[in-house]
PDB file of C-alpha atoms in Angstrom:
ATOM      1  CA  MET A 143      -5.477   2.036 -52.659  1.00 48.00           C
ATOM      2  CA  ARG A 144      -6.372   2.792 -49.061  1.00 57.00           C
ATOM      3  CA  THR A 145     -10.018   3.236 -48.146  1.00 68.00           C
ATOM      4  CA  ALA A 146     -11.232   6.051 -45.778  1.00 69.00           C
ATOM      5  CA  ALA A 147     -11.983   3.495 -43.107  1.00 70.00           C
ATOM      6  CA  GLN A 148      -8.303   2.165 -43.363  1.00 71.00           C
ATOM      7  CA  GLY A 149      -6.966   5.716 -43.207  1.00 70.00           C
ATOM      8  CA  GLU A 150      -9.127   6.436 -40.108  1.00 76.00           C
ATOM      9  CA  ALA A 151      -7.925   3.180 -38.494  1.00 75.00           C
ATOM     10  CA  ARG A 152      -4.265   4.070 -39.182  1.00 79.00           C
ATOM     11  CA  SER A 153      -4.794   7.568 -37.830  1.00 79.00           C
ATOM     12  CA  ARG A 154      -6.392   6.154 -34.627  1.00 81.00           C
ATOM     13  CA  ALA A 155      -3.355   3.758 -34.189  1.00 76.00           C
ATOM     14  CA  TRP A 156      -0.954   6.641 -34.498  1.00 83.00           C
ATOM     15  CA  ARG A 157      -2.711   8.715 -31.976  1.00 81.00           C
ATOM     16  CA  LEU A 158      -2.811   5.727 -29.671  1.00 78.00           C
ATOM     17  CA  TRP A 159       0.849   5.179 -29.927  1.00 82.00           C
ATOM     18  CA  ILE A 160       1.650   8.948 -29.468  1.00 83.00           C
ATOM     19  CA  THR A 161      -0.482   9.165 -26.342  1.00 83.00           C
ATOM     20  CA  SER A 162       0.428   5.861 -24.750  1.00 81.00           C
ATOM     21  CA  GLY A 163       3.980   5.483 -26.057  1.00 81.00           C
ATOM     22  CA  PRO A 164       5.695   7.579 -23.402  1.00 84.00           C
ATOM     23  CA  GLY A 165       3.855   5.666 -20.657  1.00 83.00           C
ATOM     24  CA  LEU A 166       4.793   2.334 -22.180  1.00 85.00           C
ATOM     25  CA  PHE A 167       8.382   3.372 -22.521  1.00 87.00           C
ATOM     26  CA  TRP A 168       8.431   4.541 -18.959  1.00 89.00           C
ATOM     27  CA  ILE A 169       6.976   1.147 -17.767  1.00 85.00           C
ATOM     28  CA  VAL A 170       9.396  -0.881 -19.777  1.00 88.00           C
ATOM     29  CA  LEU A 171      12.444   1.110 -18.702  1.00 88.00           C
ATOM     30  CA  PHE A 172      11.628   1.485 -15.031  1.00 86.00           C
ATOM     31  CA  LEU A 173       9.572  -1.614 -14.273  1.00 83.00           C
ATOM     32  CA  LEU A 174      10.081  -4.466 -16.711  1.00 85.00           C
ATOM     33  CA  ILE A 175      13.783  -4.138 -17.297  1.00 90.00           C
ATOM     34  CA  PRO A 176      14.698  -3.816 -13.584  1.00 86.00           C
ATOM     35  CA  SER A 177      12.314  -6.724 -12.759  1.00 84.00           C
ATOM     36  CA  GLY A 178      14.111  -8.733 -15.374  1.00 88.00           C
ATOM     37  CA  VAL A 179      17.526  -7.857 -13.957  1.00 88.00           C
ATOM     38  CA  MET A 180      16.319  -8.740 -10.499  1.00 85.00           C
ATOM     39  CA  LEU A 181      15.058 -12.128 -11.809  1.00 85.00           C
ATOM     40  CA  GLY A 182      18.435 -12.857 -13.227  1.00 89.00           C
ATOM     41  CA  ILE A 183      20.297 -11.784 -10.004  1.00 90.00           C
ATOM     42  CA  ALA A 184      18.181 -14.117  -7.924  1.00 89.00           C
ATOM     43  CA  PHE A 185      19.718 -17.289  -9.716  1.00 90.00           C
ATOM     44  CA  PHE A 186      23.284 -16.203  -9.174  1.00 90.00           C
ATOM     45  CA  THR A 187      25.565 -17.356  -6.409  1.00 88.00           C
ATOM     46  CA  ASN A 188      26.493 -15.037  -3.583  1.00 86.00           C
ATOM     47  CA  SER A 189      30.122 -13.778  -3.522  1.00 84.00           C
ATOM     48  CA  ASP A 190      32.172 -13.183  -0.414  1.00 80.00           C
ATOM     49  CA  PHE A 191      31.344  -9.437  -0.785  1.00 79.00           C
ATOM     50  CA  GLY A 192      27.572  -9.957  -1.389  1.00 77.00           C
ATOM     51  CA  SER A 193      27.618  -9.446  -5.138  1.00 81.00           C
ATOM     52  CA  PRO A 194      26.173 -12.039  -7.594  1.00 85.00           C
ATOM     53  CA  VAL A 195      28.672 -14.316  -9.348  1.00 85.00           C
ATOM     54  CA  LEU A 196      28.545 -17.428 -11.389  1.00 85.00           C
ATOM     55  CA  PRO A 197      27.695 -20.365 -11.262  1.00 87.00           C
ATOM     56  CA  LEU A 198      23.841 -20.195 -11.295  1.00 87.00           C
ATOM     57  CA  SER A 199      22.179 -21.513  -8.238  1.00 87.00           C
ATOM     58  CA  LEU A 200      19.077 -22.007  -6.312  1.00 87.00           C
ATOM     59  CA  ASP A 201      20.629 -21.213  -2.948  1.00 87.00           C
ATOM     60  CA  SER A 202      18.943 -17.864  -2.630  1.00 88.00           C
ATOM     61  CA  PHE A 203      15.425 -19.449  -2.923  1.00 88.00           C
ATOM     62  CA  SER A 204      16.475 -22.049  -0.337  1.00 88.00           C
ATOM     63  CA  GLN A 205      17.327 -19.145   1.965  1.00 87.00           C
ATOM     64  CA  VAL A 206      13.927 -17.561   1.318  1.00 86.00           C
ATOM     65  CA  ALA A 207      12.357 -20.908   2.303  1.00 84.00           C
ATOM     66  CA  GLY A 208      14.326 -20.803   5.612  1.00 83.00           C
ATOM     67  CA  TYR A 209      17.099 -23.319   4.887  1.00 83.00           C
ATOM     68  CA  GLY A 210      20.682 -22.213   5.749  1.00 73.00           C
ATOM     69  CA  ILE A 211      23.877 -23.621   7.051  1.00 70.00           C
ATOM     70  CA  LEU A 212      22.297 -23.890  10.526  1.00 68.00           C
ATOM     71  CA  GLY A 213      19.256 -25.756   9.143  1.00 72.00           C
ATOM     72  CA  TRP A 214      15.691 -24.548   8.852  1.00 78.00           C
ATOM     73  CA  SER A 215      14.420 -21.355  10.388  1.00 80.00           C
ATOM     74  CA  GLY A 216      10.911 -19.808  10.318  1.00 82.00           C
ATOM     75  CA  ALA A 217      12.262 -16.283  10.676  1.00 84.00           C
ATOM     76  CA  ASN A 218      11.230 -15.308   6.933  1.00 85.00           C
ATOM     77  CA  PHE A 219       7.692 -16.679   7.392  1.00 88.00           C
ATOM     78  CA  THR A 220       7.435 -14.606  10.460  1.00 89.00           C
ATOM     79  CA  VAL A 221       8.448 -11.524   8.649  1.00 89.00           C
ATOM     80  CA  LEU A 222       6.170 -12.254   5.764  1.00 89.00           C
ATOM     81  CA  LEU A 223       3.195 -12.952   8.000  1.00 91.00           C
ATOM     82  CA  ARG A 224       4.019  -9.676  10.015  1.00 91.00           C
ATOM     83  CA  SER A 225       4.094  -7.749   6.821  1.00 92.00           C
ATOM     84  CA  LEU A 226       0.666  -9.133   5.634  1.00 91.00           C
ATOM     85  CA  LEU A 227      -0.855  -8.558   9.059  1.00 94.00           C
ATOM     86  CA  GLN A 228       0.413  -4.943   9.400  1.00 94.00           C
ATOM     87  CA  ALA A 229      -0.698  -4.110   5.852  1.00 93.00           C
ATOM     88  CA  GLY A 230      -4.131  -5.637   6.523  1.00 93.00           C
ATOM     89  CA  VAL A 231      -4.627  -3.975   9.879  1.00 96.00           C
ATOM     90  CA  ALA A 232      -3.255  -0.586   8.544  1.00 95.00           C
ATOM     91  CA  THR A 233      -5.747  -0.717   5.636  1.00 95.00           C
ATOM     92  CA  SER A 234      -8.630  -1.578   7.968  1.00 95.00           C
ATOM     93  CA  VAL A 235      -7.684   1.446  10.150  1.00 96.00           C
ATOM     94  CA  THR A 236      -7.614   3.792   7.159  1.00 96.00           C
ATOM     95  CA  ILE A 237     -11.108   2.653   6.099  1.00 95.00           C
ATOM     96  CA  LEU A 238     -12.503   3.286   9.608  1.00 95.00           C
ATOM     97  CA  LEU A 239     -10.887   6.790   9.624  1.00 95.00           C
ATOM     98  CA  ALA A 240     -11.656   7.689   6.101  1.00 95.00           C
ATOM     99  CA  TYR A 241     -15.385   6.975   6.015  1.00 94.00           C
ATOM    100  CA  PRO A 242     -16.350   9.511   8.681  1.00 93.00           C
ATOM    101  CA  LEU A 243     -13.828  12.061   7.321  1.00 95.00           C
ATOM    102  CA  VAL A 244     -15.145  11.708   3.767  1.00 94.00           C
ATOM    103  CA  PHE A 245     -18.774  12.042   4.758  1.00 91.00           C
ATOM    104  CA  PHE A 246     -18.028  15.021   6.892  1.00 93.00           C
ATOM    105  CA  ILE A 247     -16.526  16.720   3.773  1.00 93.00           C
ATOM    106  CA  VAL A 248     -19.294  15.744   1.227  1.00 92.00           C
ATOM    107  CA  THR A 249     -21.900  17.035   3.597  1.00 89.00           C
ATOM    108  CA  ARG A 250     -20.392  20.529   3.749  1.00 90.00           C
ATOM    109  CA  PRO A 251     -21.232  23.317   1.324  1.00 91.00           C
ATOM    110  CA  ALA A 252     -19.882  22.789  -2.268  1.00 86.00           C
ATOM    111  CA  GLY A 253     -17.453  25.643  -2.052  1.00 88.00           C
ATOM    112  CA  LEU A 254     -15.887  24.286   1.136  1.00 92.00           C
ATOM    113  CA  ARG A 255     -15.366  20.663  -0.005  1.00 91.00           C
ATOM    114  CA  PRO A 256     -12.210  21.210  -2.125  1.00 91.00           C
ATOM    115  CA  VAL A 257     -10.546  23.074   0.702  1.00 93.00           C
ATOM    116  CA  LEU A 258     -11.433  20.448   3.345  1.00 93.00           C
ATOM    117  CA  LEU A 259     -10.220  17.720   0.914  1.00 92.00           C
ATOM    118  CA  LEU A 260      -6.940  19.695   0.403  1.00 92.00           C
ATOM    119  CA  PHE A 261      -6.439  19.725   4.191  1.00 91.00           C
ATOM    120  CA  ALA A 262      -6.631  15.923   4.216  1.00 90.00           C
ATOM    121  CA  ILE A 263      -4.155  15.608   1.460  1.00 91.00           C
ATOM    122  CA  VAL A 264      -1.524  18.317   2.166  1.00 90.00           C
ATOM    123  CA  PRO A 265       0.247  16.263   4.984  1.00 86.00           C
ATOM    124  CA  SER A 266       1.092  13.631   2.163  1.00 86.00           C
ATOM    125  CA  TRP A 267       2.959  16.403   0.279  1.00 88.00           C
ATOM    126  CA  THR A 268       5.610  16.340   2.960  1.00 87.00           C
ATOM    127  CA  ASN A 269       8.396  13.759   2.629  1.00 88.00           C
ATOM    128  CA  GLN A 270       7.515  10.396   4.155  1.00 90.00           C
ATOM    129  CA  VAL A 271      10.834  10.310   6.100  1.00 91.00           C
ATOM    130  CA  VAL A 272       9.981  13.650   7.672  1.00 92.00           C
ATOM    131  CA  ARG A 273       6.467  12.588   8.814  1.00 92.00           C
ATOM    132  CA  THR A 274       7.877   9.307  10.156  1.00 92.00           C
ATOM    133  CA  TYR A 275      10.531  11.230  12.176  1.00 92.00           C
ATOM    134  CA  ALA A 276       7.709  13.379  13.506  1.00 92.00           C
ATOM    135  CA  TRP A 277       5.981  10.155  14.866  1.00 92.00           C
ATOM    136  CA  MET A 278       9.190   9.126  16.365  1.00 91.00           C
ATOM    137  CA  GLU A 279       9.110  12.324  18.436  1.00 90.00           C
ATOM    138  CA  LEU A 280       5.617  11.773  19.383  1.00 90.00           C
ATOM    139  CA  LEU A 281       5.999   8.142  20.494  1.00 90.00           C
ATOM    140  CA  ASN A 282       9.431   8.369  22.193  1.00 88.00           C
ATOM    141  CA  PRO A 283       9.681   7.396  26.006  1.00 86.00           C
ATOM    142  CA  PHE A 284       9.670  11.181  27.003  1.00 86.00           C
ATOM    143  CA  ALA A 285       6.679  12.131  24.861  1.00 87.00           C
ATOM    144  CA  PRO A 286       3.327  12.861  26.553  1.00 88.00           C
ATOM    145  CA  VAL A 287       1.641  10.032  24.634  1.00 87.00           C
ATOM    146  CA  SER A 288       4.076   7.423  25.968  1.00 87.00           C
ATOM    147  CA  HIS A 289       3.847   9.054  29.470  1.00 88.00           C
ATOM    148  CA  VAL A 290       0.078   8.408  29.390  1.00 88.00           C
ATOM    149  CA  ALA A 291       0.596   4.789  28.252  1.00 86.00           C
ATOM    150  CA  GLN A 292       2.988   4.244  31.162  1.00 86.00           C
ATOM    151  CA  VAL A 293       0.682   5.744  33.692  1.00 86.00           C
ATOM    152  CA  LEU A 294      -2.150   3.487  32.410  1.00 85.00           C
ATOM    153  CA  GLY A 295       0.093   0.418  32.619  1.00 84.00           C
ATOM    154  CA  ILE A 296       0.022  -0.173  28.899  1.00 83.00           C
ATOM    155  CA  ILE A 297       3.833  -0.101  28.632  1.00 84.00           C
ATOM    156  CA  PRO A 298       6.536  -0.483  31.253  1.00 84.00           C
ATOM    157  CA  PRO A 299       8.006   2.688  32.771  1.00 81.00           C
ATOM    158  CA  HIS A 300      10.922   4.423  31.051  1.00 80.00           C
ATOM    159  CA  LEU A 301       9.775   2.870  27.713  1.00 81.00           C
ATOM    160  CA  GLY A 302       8.033   4.488  24.758  1.00 83.00           C
ATOM    161  CA  LEU A 303       5.400   3.345  22.246  1.00 86.00           C
ATOM    162  CA  MET A 304       8.273   2.905  19.638  1.00 86.00           C
ATOM    163  CA  PRO A 305       9.997   0.942  18.410  1.00 85.00           C
ATOM    164  CA  GLY A 306       7.402  -1.787  17.992  1.00 86.00           C
ATOM    165  CA  ASN A 307       4.464  -3.046  16.032  1.00 89.00           C
ATOM    166  CA  PHE A 308       2.137  -0.441  17.415  1.00 91.00           C
ATOM    167  CA  ALA A 309       4.286   2.424  16.216  1.00 91.00           C
ATOM    168  CA  VAL A 310       4.598   0.793  12.785  1.00 93.00           C
ATOM    169  CA  LEU A 311       0.741   0.439  12.644  1.00 94.00           C
ATOM    170  CA  VAL A 312       0.279   4.113  13.477  1.00 94.00           C
ATOM    171  CA  GLY A 313       2.842   5.113  10.871  1.00 94.00           C
ATOM    172  CA  LEU A 314       1.433   3.198   8.153  1.00 94.00           C
ATOM    173  CA  SER A 315      -2.114   4.252   8.874  1.00 95.00           C
ATOM    174  CA  TYR A 316      -1.169   7.930   8.978  1.00 94.00           C
ATOM    175  CA  ASN A 317       1.067   7.911   5.833  1.00 94.00           C
ATOM    176  CA  TYR A 318      -1.486   6.087   3.640  1.00 94.00           C
ATOM    177  CA  LEU A 319      -4.694   7.619   4.970  1.00 94.00           C
ATOM    178  CA  PRO A 320      -4.931  10.149   2.072  1.00 94.00           C
ATOM    179  CA  TYR A 321      -4.792   7.290  -0.500  1.00 93.00           C
ATOM    180  CA  MET A 322      -7.996   5.851   1.068  1.00 94.00           C
ATOM    181  CA  VAL A 323      -9.611   9.241   1.428  1.00 94.00           C
ATOM    182  CA  VAL A 324      -9.302  10.376  -2.216  1.00 93.00           C
ATOM    183  CA  PRO A 325     -10.905   7.420  -4.039  1.00 92.00           C
ATOM    184  CA  LEU A 326     -13.636   7.153  -1.298  1.00 94.00           C
ATOM    185  CA  TYR A 327     -14.439  10.930  -1.660  1.00 94.00           C
ATOM    186  CA  ALA A 328     -14.680  10.461  -5.500  1.00 91.00           C
ATOM    187  CA  ALA A 329     -17.222   7.790  -4.991  1.00 90.00           C
ATOM    188  CA  ALA A 330     -19.163   9.558  -2.114  1.00 90.00           C
ATOM    189  CA  GLU A 331     -19.454  12.738  -4.172  1.00 89.00           C
ATOM    190  CA  LYS A 332     -21.609  10.864  -6.648  1.00 87.00           C
ATOM    191  CA  LEU A 333     -23.781   9.368  -3.977  1.00 85.00           C
ATOM    192  CA  ASP A 334     -27.480   9.209  -4.923  1.00 84.00           C
ATOM    193  CA  TRP A 335     -29.002  10.529  -1.670  1.00 83.00           C
ATOM    194  CA  THR A 336     -32.570   9.580  -2.790  1.00 84.00           C
ATOM    195  CA  LEU A 337     -31.571   6.027  -2.023  1.00 83.00           C
ATOM    196  CA  VAL A 338     -30.536   6.953   1.544  1.00 82.00           C
ATOM    197  CA  GLU A 339     -33.897   8.808   1.980  1.00 83.00           C
ATOM    198  CA  ALA A 340     -35.779   5.869   0.714  1.00 86.00           C
ATOM    199  CA  GLY A 341     -33.973   3.642   3.264  1.00 82.00           C
ATOM    200  CA  ARG A 342     -34.997   6.094   5.965  1.00 80.00           C
ATOM    201  CA  ASP A 343     -38.491   5.983   4.706  1.00 76.00           C
ATOM    202  CA  LEU A 344     -38.460   2.227   5.144  1.00 80.00           C
ATOM    203  CA  TYR A 345     -37.291   2.746   8.725  1.00 75.00           C
ATOM    204  CA  ALA A 346     -33.733   1.732   8.145  1.00 75.00           C
ATOM    205  CA  SER A 347     -31.194   3.474  10.351  1.00 76.00           C
ATOM    206  CA  GLY A 348     -27.623   3.184  11.606  1.00 77.00           C
ATOM    207  CA  ALA A 349     -25.513   0.306  10.316  1.00 83.00           C
ATOM    208  CA  ARG A 350     -28.425  -1.211   8.318  1.00 85.00           C
ATOM    209  CA  LEU A 351     -28.960   2.128   6.350  1.00 84.00           C
ATOM    210  CA  PHE A 352     -25.319   2.410   5.709  1.00 85.00           C
ATOM    211  CA  PHE A 353     -24.735  -1.109   4.394  1.00 86.00           C
ATOM    212  CA  SER A 354     -27.910  -1.072   2.407  1.00 85.00           C
ATOM    213  CA  THR A 355     -27.646   2.310   0.675  1.00 85.00           C
ATOM    214  CA  VAL A 356     -24.231   3.983   1.151  1.00 86.00           C
ATOM    215  CA  PHE A 357     -21.762   1.059   1.151  1.00 88.00           C
ATOM    216  CA  PRO A 358     -22.858  -0.358  -2.200  1.00 87.00           C
ATOM    217  CA  GLN A 359     -22.554   3.082  -3.893  1.00 88.00           C
ATOM    218  CA  THR A 360     -19.047   3.699  -2.429  1.00 89.00           C
ATOM    219  CA  LEU A 361     -17.702   0.126  -3.109  1.00 88.00           C
ATOM    220  CA  PRO A 362     -15.876   1.016  -6.194  1.00 85.00           C
ATOM    221  CA  GLY A 363     -13.892   3.744  -4.347  1.00 88.00           C
ATOM    222  CA  LEU A 364     -13.350   1.478  -1.365  1.00 90.00           C
ATOM    223  CA  LEU A 365     -11.836  -1.242  -3.521  1.00 88.00           C
ATOM    224  CA  SER A 366      -9.500   1.249  -5.213  1.00 87.00           C
ATOM    225  CA  GLY A 367      -8.520   2.666  -1.893  1.00 91.00           C
ATOM    226  CA  ILE A 368      -7.722  -0.888  -0.493  1.00 91.00           C
ATOM    227  CA  ILE A 369      -5.322  -1.512  -3.430  1.00 89.00           C
ATOM    228  CA  LEU A 370      -3.676   2.010  -3.110  1.00 89.00           C
ATOM    229  CA  VAL A 371      -3.042   1.410   0.663  1.00 93.00           C
ATOM    230  CA  GLY A 372      -2.606  -2.287   1.031  1.00 91.00           C
ATOM    231  CA  ILE A 373       0.025  -2.907  -1.598  1.00 89.00           C
ATOM    232  CA  PRO A 374       2.496  -0.125  -0.675  1.00 90.00           C
ATOM    233  CA  ALA A 375       2.033  -0.798   2.983  1.00 92.00           C
ATOM    234  CA  PHE A 376       2.860  -4.437   2.387  1.00 91.00           C
ATOM    235  CA  GLY A 377       6.210  -3.580   0.888  1.00 88.00           C
ATOM    236  CA  ASP A 378       6.975  -0.346   2.892  1.00 90.00           C
ATOM    237  CA  TYR A 379      10.530   0.285   4.094  1.00 90.00           C
ATOM    238  CA  VAL A 380      10.741   3.643   5.859  1.00 91.00           C
ATOM    239  CA  VAL A 381       8.036   3.282   8.431  1.00 92.00           C
ATOM    240  CA  PRO A 382       9.087  -0.134   9.695  1.00 92.00           C
ATOM    241  CA  GLN A 383      12.757   0.743   9.659  1.00 90.00           C
ATOM    242  CA  LEU A 384      12.290   3.997  11.718  1.00 91.00           C
ATOM    243  CA  LEU A 385       9.386   3.146  13.830  1.00 91.00           C
ATOM    244  CA  GLY A 386       9.835  -0.697  14.203  1.00 87.00           C
ATOM    245  CA  GLY A 387      13.462  -1.435  14.189  1.00 78.00           C
ATOM    246  CA  ASP A 388      14.418  -5.016  14.859  1.00 75.00           C
ATOM    247  CA  LYS A 389      11.266  -5.541  16.902  1.00 74.00           C
ATOM    248  CA  ALA A 390       8.892  -5.107  13.956  1.00 81.00           C
ATOM    249  CA  MET A 391      10.965  -5.861  10.828  1.00 86.00           C
ATOM    250  CA  MET A 392       8.809  -6.211   7.705  1.00 89.00           C
ATOM    251  CA  LEU A 393       9.635  -7.456   4.200  1.00 88.00           C
ATOM    252  CA  GLY A 394      10.748  -4.219   2.799  1.00 88.00           C
ATOM    253  CA  SER A 395      13.385  -3.774   5.605  1.00 88.00           C
ATOM    254  CA  LEU A 396      14.418  -7.348   5.112  1.00 88.00           C
ATOM    255  CA  ILE A 397      15.005  -6.846   1.400  1.00 89.00           C
ATOM    256  CA  ALA A 398      16.901  -3.544   1.923  1.00 88.00           C
ATOM    257  CA  ASP A 399      19.221  -5.145   4.466  1.00 87.00           C
ATOM    258  CA  GLN A 400      20.393  -7.632   1.793  1.00 88.00           C
ATOM    259  CA  PHE A 401      21.634  -4.843  -0.345  1.00 87.00           C
ATOM    260  CA  THR A 402      23.118  -2.681   2.400  1.00 83.00           C
ATOM    261  CA  PHE A 403      24.076  -3.819   5.880  1.00 81.00           C
ATOM    262  CA  SER A 404      24.574  -7.570   5.279  1.00 79.00           C
ATOM    263  CA  PRO A 405      24.997  -7.695   1.559  1.00 83.00           C
ATOM    264  CA  ASP A 406      23.526 -10.816  -0.289  1.00 87.00           C
ATOM    265  CA  TRP A 407      22.188  -9.588  -3.573  1.00 90.00           C
ATOM    266  CA  PRO A 408      20.928 -12.964  -4.866  1.00 90.00           C
ATOM    267  CA  TYR A 409      18.996 -13.455  -1.557  1.00 90.00           C
ATOM    268  CA  GLY A 410      17.551  -9.904  -1.675  1.00 89.00           C
ATOM    269  CA  ALA A 411      16.578 -10.495  -5.250  1.00 91.00           C
ATOM    270  CA  ALA A 412      14.787 -13.642  -4.528  1.00 90.00           C
ATOM    271  CA  LEU A 413      12.902 -12.019  -1.613  1.00 90.00           C
ATOM    272  CA  THR A 414      11.881  -9.242  -4.069  1.00 89.00           C
ATOM    273  CA  LEU A 415      10.563 -11.804  -6.581  1.00 88.00           C
ATOM    274  CA  ILE A 416       8.639 -13.415  -3.769  1.00 86.00           C
ATOM    275  CA  MET A 417       7.076 -10.065  -2.722  1.00 86.00           C
ATOM    276  CA  LEU A 418       6.095  -9.492  -6.392  1.00 86.00           C
ATOM    277  CA  VAL A 419       4.568 -12.982  -6.648  1.00 86.00           C
ATOM    278  CA  PHE A 420       2.528 -12.219  -3.299  1.00 84.00           C
ATOM    279  CA  THR A 421       1.396  -8.893  -4.773  1.00 84.00           C
ATOM    280  CA  CYS A 422       0.315 -10.197  -8.078  1.00 85.00           C
ATOM    281  CA  VAL A 423      -1.525 -13.231  -6.557  1.00 85.00           C
ATOM    282  CA  GLY A 424      -3.211 -10.886  -4.144  1.00 80.00           C
ATOM    283  CA  LEU A 425      -4.334  -8.590  -7.022  1.00 82.00           C
ATOM    284  CA  ILE A 426      -5.733 -11.446  -8.987  1.00 84.00           C
ATOM    285  CA  VAL A 427      -7.621 -12.746  -5.892  1.00 80.00           C
ATOM    286  CA  PHE A 428      -8.897  -9.301  -5.133  1.00 78.00           C
ATOM    287  CA  ARG A 429      -9.992  -8.931  -8.682  1.00 77.00           C
ATOM    288  CA  ARG A 430     -12.138 -12.000  -8.597  1.00 79.00           C
ATOM    289  CA  LEU A 431     -13.501 -11.005  -5.320  1.00 74.00           C
ATOM    290  CA  THR A 432     -14.502  -7.527  -6.503  1.00 73.00           C
ATOM    291  CA  GLN A 433     -16.177  -8.979  -9.498  1.00 73.00           C
ATOM    292  CA  ARG A 434     -18.291 -11.209  -7.267  1.00 73.00           C
ATOM    293  CA  LEU A 435     -19.145  -8.272  -5.110  1.00 65.00           C
ATOM    294  CA  GLY A 436     -20.253  -6.246  -8.192  1.00 58.00           C
ATOM    295  CA  GLY A 437     -17.702  -3.505  -7.786  1.00 51.00           C
ATOM    296  CA  GLY A 438     -15.054  -4.686 -10.203  1.00 46.00           C
ATOM    297  CA  GLU A 439     -16.028  -2.428 -12.953  1.00 49.00           C
ATOM    298  CA  GLY A 440     -15.449   0.723 -10.929  1.00 46.00           C
ATOM    299  CA  ALA A 441     -12.317  -0.343  -9.030  1.00 51.00           C
ATOM    300  CA  MET A 442      -9.080   0.881 -10.582  1.00 46.00           C
ATOM    301  CA  LEU A 443      -7.181  -2.362 -10.862  1.00 46.00           C
TER     302      LEU A 443
END
């Protein structure tokens, strides 16, 4: 005969499955199964038409390492390093832009804050392709911004600020800025201003006041923002493809090319797995780092 405690435990288990079941099904169907299929494709041989065929082979991973019919090439490592660098710099730029914006919002009257936050988020509701095309118009050779850069000697005459690494950096920073603003705002809204006042009473000001009182309190939101910005920026496809072209190819564009323009599905699958490995390793390292900094409990990892 079941006891009341057993009945309550069974009831909790059913409620847990009912509430989390749809999410787990979604993850298995659209994440785990496709990842498993991709893992399998990476070990096949490439056919004359780019599709995977038997026998099983490790040739795709040799290509990822840079070994081909012409010998070794470091092109893949260049693309990987460029992706890491662009994602890191774009994340840093969003941090520098988000902090002043967030503290401007949280210091406004309470009734005005949701409206100002909405203004910061609304651009992200537009399709990313549309927003990237807008930057193409702003950075092309005939745009005022490029004309000013030409006059200052930053770029040669008759050239624009795109395609290139600078345009990709601008596009990534703009597209992912809201993903840094929202978690930072959530952390800053709970800021204990008495600690800031105490710092001022102890004659702290400027950077010292910020890093002593404000930064530790907003660290959980900052860590969450770094994850929300850095990981998508690392594997972004639209921005590098439209604003960078062949001059600033990133890992997402290289992977997409293997399934479209120059089909080689096993090679593209192997590249995808390498990107997933780098992402997982980065998350693990980041998790350890956040625990050392004392913000691991509040960061949404």
